[in-house]
PDB file of C-alpha atoms in Angstrom:
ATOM      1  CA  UNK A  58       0.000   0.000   0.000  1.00 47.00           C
ATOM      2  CA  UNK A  59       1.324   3.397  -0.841  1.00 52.00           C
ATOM      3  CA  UNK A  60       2.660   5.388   2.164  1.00 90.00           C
ATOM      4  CA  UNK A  61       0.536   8.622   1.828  1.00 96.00           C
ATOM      5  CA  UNK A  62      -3.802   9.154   1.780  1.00 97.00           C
ATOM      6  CA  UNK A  63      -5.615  12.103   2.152  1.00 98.00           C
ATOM      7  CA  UNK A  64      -9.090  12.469   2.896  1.00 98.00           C
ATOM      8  CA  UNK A  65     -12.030  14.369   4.238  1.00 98.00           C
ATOM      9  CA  UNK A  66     -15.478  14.900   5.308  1.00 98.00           C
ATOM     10  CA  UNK A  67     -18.725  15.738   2.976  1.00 98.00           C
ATOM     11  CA  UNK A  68     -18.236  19.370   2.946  1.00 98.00           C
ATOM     12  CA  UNK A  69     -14.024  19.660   3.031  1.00 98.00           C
ATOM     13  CA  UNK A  70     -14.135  21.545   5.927  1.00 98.00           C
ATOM     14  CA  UNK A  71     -11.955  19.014   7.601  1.00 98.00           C
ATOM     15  CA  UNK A  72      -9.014  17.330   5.509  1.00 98.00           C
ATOM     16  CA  UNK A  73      -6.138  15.322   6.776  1.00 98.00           C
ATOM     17  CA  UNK A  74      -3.302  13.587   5.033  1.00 98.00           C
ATOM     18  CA  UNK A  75      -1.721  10.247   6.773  1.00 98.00           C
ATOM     19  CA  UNK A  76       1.850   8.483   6.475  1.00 97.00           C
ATOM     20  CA  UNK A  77       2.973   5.258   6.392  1.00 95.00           C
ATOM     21  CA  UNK A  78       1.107   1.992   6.179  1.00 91.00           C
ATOM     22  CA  UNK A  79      -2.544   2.021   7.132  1.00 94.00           C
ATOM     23  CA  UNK A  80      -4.446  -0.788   8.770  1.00 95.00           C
ATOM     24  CA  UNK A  81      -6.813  -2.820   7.381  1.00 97.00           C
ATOM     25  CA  UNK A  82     -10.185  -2.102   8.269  1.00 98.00           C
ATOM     26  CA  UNK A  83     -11.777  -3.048  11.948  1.00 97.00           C
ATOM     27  CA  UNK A  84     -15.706  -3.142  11.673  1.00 98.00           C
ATOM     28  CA  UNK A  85     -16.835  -2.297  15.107  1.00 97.00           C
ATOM     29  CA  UNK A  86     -20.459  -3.726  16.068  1.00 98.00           C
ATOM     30  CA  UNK A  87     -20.740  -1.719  19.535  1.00 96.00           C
ATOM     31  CA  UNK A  88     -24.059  -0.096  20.136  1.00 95.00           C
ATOM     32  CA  UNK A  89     -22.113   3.359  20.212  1.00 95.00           C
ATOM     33  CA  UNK A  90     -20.758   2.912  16.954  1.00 96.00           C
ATOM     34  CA  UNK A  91     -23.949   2.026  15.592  1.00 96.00           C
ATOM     35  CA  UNK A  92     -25.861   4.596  17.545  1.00 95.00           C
ATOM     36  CA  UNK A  93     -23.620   7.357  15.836  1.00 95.00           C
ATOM     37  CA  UNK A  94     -23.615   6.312  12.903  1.00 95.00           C
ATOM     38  CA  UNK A  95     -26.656   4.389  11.928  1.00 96.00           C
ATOM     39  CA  UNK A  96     -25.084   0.974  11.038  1.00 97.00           C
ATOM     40  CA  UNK A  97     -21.477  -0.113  12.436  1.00 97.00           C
ATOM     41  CA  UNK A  98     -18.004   1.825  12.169  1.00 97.00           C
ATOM     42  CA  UNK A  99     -15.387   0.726   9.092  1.00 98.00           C
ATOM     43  CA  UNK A 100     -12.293   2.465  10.473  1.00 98.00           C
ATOM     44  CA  UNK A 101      -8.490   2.188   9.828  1.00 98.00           C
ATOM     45  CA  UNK A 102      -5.960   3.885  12.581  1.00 96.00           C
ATOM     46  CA  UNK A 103      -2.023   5.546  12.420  1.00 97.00           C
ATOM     47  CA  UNK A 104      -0.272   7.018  14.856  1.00 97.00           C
ATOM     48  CA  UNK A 105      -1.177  10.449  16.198  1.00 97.00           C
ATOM     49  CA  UNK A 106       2.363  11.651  14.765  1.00 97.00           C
ATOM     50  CA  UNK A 107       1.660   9.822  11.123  1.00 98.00           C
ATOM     51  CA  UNK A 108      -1.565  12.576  10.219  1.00 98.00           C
ATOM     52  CA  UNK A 109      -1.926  15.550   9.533  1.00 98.00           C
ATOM     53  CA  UNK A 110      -5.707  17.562   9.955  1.00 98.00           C
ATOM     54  CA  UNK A 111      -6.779  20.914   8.549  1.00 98.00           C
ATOM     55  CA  UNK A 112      -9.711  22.097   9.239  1.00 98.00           C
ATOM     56  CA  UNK A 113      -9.032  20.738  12.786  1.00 98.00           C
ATOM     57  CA  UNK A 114     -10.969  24.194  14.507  1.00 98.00           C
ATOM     58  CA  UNK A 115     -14.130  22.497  12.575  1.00 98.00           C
ATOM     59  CA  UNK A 116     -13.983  19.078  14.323  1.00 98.00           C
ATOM     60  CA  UNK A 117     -16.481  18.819  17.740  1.00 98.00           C
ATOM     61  CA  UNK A 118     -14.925  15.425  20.102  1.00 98.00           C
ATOM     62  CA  UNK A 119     -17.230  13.945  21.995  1.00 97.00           C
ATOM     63  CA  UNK A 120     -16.436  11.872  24.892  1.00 96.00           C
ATOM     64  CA  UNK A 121     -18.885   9.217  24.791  1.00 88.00           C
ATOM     65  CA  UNK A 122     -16.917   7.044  27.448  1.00 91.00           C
ATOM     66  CA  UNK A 123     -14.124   7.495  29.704  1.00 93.00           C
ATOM     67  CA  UNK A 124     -12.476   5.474  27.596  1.00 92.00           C
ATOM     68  CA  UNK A 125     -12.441   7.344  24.030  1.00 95.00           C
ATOM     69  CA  UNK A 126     -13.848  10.074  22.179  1.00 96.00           C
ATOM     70  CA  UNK A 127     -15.053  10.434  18.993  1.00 97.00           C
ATOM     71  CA  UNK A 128     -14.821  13.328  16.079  1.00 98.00           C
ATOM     72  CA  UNK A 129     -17.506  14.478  13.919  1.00 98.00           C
ATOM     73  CA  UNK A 130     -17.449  17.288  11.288  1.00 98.00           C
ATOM     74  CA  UNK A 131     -19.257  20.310  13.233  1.00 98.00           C
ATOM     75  CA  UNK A 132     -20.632  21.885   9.280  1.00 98.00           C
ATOM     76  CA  UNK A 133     -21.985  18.424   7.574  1.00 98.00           C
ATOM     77  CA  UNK A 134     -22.070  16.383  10.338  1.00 98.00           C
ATOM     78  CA  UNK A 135     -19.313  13.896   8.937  1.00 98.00           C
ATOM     79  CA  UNK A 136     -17.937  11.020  11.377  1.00 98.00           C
ATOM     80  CA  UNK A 137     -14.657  11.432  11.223  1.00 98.00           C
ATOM     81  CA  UNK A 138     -12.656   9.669  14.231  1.00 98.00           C
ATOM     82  CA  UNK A 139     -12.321   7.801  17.173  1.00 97.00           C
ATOM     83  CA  UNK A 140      -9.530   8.486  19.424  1.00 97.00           C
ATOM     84  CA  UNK A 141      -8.898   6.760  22.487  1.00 94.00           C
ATOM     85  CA  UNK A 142      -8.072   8.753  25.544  1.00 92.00           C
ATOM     86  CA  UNK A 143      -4.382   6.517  26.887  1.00 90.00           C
ATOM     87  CA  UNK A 144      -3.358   5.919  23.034  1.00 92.00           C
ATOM     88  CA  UNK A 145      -1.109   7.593  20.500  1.00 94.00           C
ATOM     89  CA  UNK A 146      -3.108   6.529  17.604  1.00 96.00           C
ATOM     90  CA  UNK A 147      -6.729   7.868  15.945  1.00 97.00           C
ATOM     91  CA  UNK A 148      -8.783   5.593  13.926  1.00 97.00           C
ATOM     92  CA  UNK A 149      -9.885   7.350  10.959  1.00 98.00           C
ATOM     93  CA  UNK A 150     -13.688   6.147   9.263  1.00 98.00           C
ATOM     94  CA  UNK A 151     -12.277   4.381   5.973  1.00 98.00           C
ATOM     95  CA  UNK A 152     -15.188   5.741   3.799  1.00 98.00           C
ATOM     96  CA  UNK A 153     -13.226   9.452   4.068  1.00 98.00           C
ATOM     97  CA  UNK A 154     -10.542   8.201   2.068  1.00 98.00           C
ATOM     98  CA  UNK A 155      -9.838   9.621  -1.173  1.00 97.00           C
ATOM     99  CA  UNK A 156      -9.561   6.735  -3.960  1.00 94.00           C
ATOM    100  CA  UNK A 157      -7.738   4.393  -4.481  1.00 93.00           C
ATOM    101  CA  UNK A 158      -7.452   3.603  -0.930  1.00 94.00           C
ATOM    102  CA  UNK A 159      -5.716  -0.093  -0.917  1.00 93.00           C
ATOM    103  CA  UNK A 160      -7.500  -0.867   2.353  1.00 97.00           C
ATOM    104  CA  UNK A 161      -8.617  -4.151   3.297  1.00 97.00           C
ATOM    105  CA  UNK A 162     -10.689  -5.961   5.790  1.00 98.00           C
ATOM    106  CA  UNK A 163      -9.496  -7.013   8.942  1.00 97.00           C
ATOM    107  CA  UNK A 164     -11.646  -8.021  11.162  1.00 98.00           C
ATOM    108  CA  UNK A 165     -15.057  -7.596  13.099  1.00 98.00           C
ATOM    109  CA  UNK A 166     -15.007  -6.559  16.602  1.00 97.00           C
ATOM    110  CA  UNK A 167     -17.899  -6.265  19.205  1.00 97.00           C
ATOM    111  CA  UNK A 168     -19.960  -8.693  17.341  1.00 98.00           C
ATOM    112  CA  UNK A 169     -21.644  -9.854  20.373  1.00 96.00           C
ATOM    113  CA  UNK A 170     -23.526  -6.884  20.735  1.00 96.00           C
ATOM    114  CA  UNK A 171     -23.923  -6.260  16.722  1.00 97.00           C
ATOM    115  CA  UNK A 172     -27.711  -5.397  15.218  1.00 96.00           C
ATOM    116  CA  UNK A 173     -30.083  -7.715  15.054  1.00 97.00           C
ATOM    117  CA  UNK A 174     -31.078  -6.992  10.989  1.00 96.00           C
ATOM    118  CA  UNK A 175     -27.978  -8.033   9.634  1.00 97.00           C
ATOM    119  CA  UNK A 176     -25.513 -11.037   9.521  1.00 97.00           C
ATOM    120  CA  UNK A 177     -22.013 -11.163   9.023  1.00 98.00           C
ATOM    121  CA  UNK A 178     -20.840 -13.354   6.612  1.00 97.00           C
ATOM    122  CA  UNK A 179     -17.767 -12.070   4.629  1.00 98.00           C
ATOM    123  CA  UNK A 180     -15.788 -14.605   5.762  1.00 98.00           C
ATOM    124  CA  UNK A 181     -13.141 -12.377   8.134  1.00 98.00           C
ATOM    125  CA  UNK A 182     -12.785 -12.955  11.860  1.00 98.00           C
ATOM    126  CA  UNK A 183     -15.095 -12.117  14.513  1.00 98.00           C
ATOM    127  CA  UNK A 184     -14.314 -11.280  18.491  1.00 97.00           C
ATOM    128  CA  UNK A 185     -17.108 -11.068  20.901  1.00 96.00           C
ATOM    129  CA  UNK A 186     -15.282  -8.193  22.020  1.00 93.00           C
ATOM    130  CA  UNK A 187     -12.208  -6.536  21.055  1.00 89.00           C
ATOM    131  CA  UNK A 188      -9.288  -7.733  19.395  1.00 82.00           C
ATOM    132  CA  UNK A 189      -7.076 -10.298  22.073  1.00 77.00           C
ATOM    133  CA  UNK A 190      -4.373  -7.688  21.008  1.00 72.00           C
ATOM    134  CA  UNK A 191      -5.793  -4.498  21.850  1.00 70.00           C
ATOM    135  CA  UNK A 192      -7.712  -3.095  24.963  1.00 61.00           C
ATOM    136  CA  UNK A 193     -11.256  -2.915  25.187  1.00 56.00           C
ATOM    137  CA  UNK A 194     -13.106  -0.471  27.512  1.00 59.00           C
ATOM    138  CA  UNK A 195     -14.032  -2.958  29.556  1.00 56.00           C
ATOM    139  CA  UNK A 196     -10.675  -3.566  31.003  1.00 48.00           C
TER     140      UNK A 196
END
């Protein structure tokens, strides 16, 4: 995958450009995720030192847990990331990627407490939870 992406939300107010290699794409099936945004979260992450955001005055966080907060596009309303509060990375919603992206699936996480009106059968792996690798707010 090519070592630079830029991106944005709907209206442009908010752009960022990323470097190095992203990750492939975590679905997250947690009722917050699909409270804000209607269905689940496709999301890739980098390091907090690997992006760059302008536009960043036009992005409101909201803390929906002790544990992370998310960013959303105060003009259009765009979901833009989830940052977790004890982390040096930011997960960045894969569908604000300018094409070609190169990204991948990964995995599903949270699938225990997915939506009822769906199944998940692409064939990728599936934690209850989170990933045995990363932490989980319930820890």
């Amino acid at each position: 995958m090519d070592d630079t992406h830029s991106g944005s939300c709907l209206c442009g107010t908010v752009r960022f450009k990323t470097r190095g290699v992203l990750r492939g794409v975590v679905y997250c099936h947690c009722s917050q995720c699909r409270k804000q945004s209607g269905h689940f979260y496709a999301a890739t992450n980098v390091p907090n030192a690997d992006i760059t955001i302008a536009g960043a005055e036009s992005i409101t966080w909201y803390e929906a847990s002790s544990f992370a907060r998310r960013g959303f596009c105060k003009t259009c309303g765009s979901l833009l990331f989830w940052k977790p509060q004890d982390d040096e990375y930011v997960s960045i919603l894969a569908g604000l990627f300018d094409k070609p992206t190169g990204l991948q699936g990964q995995c599903h996480i949270f699938v225990g407490d997915k939506g009822d009106y769906y199944t998940i059968d692409d064939g990728l792996p599936q934690f209850e939870k989170s990933t045995p690798s990363s932490r989980s707010p319930d820890e």
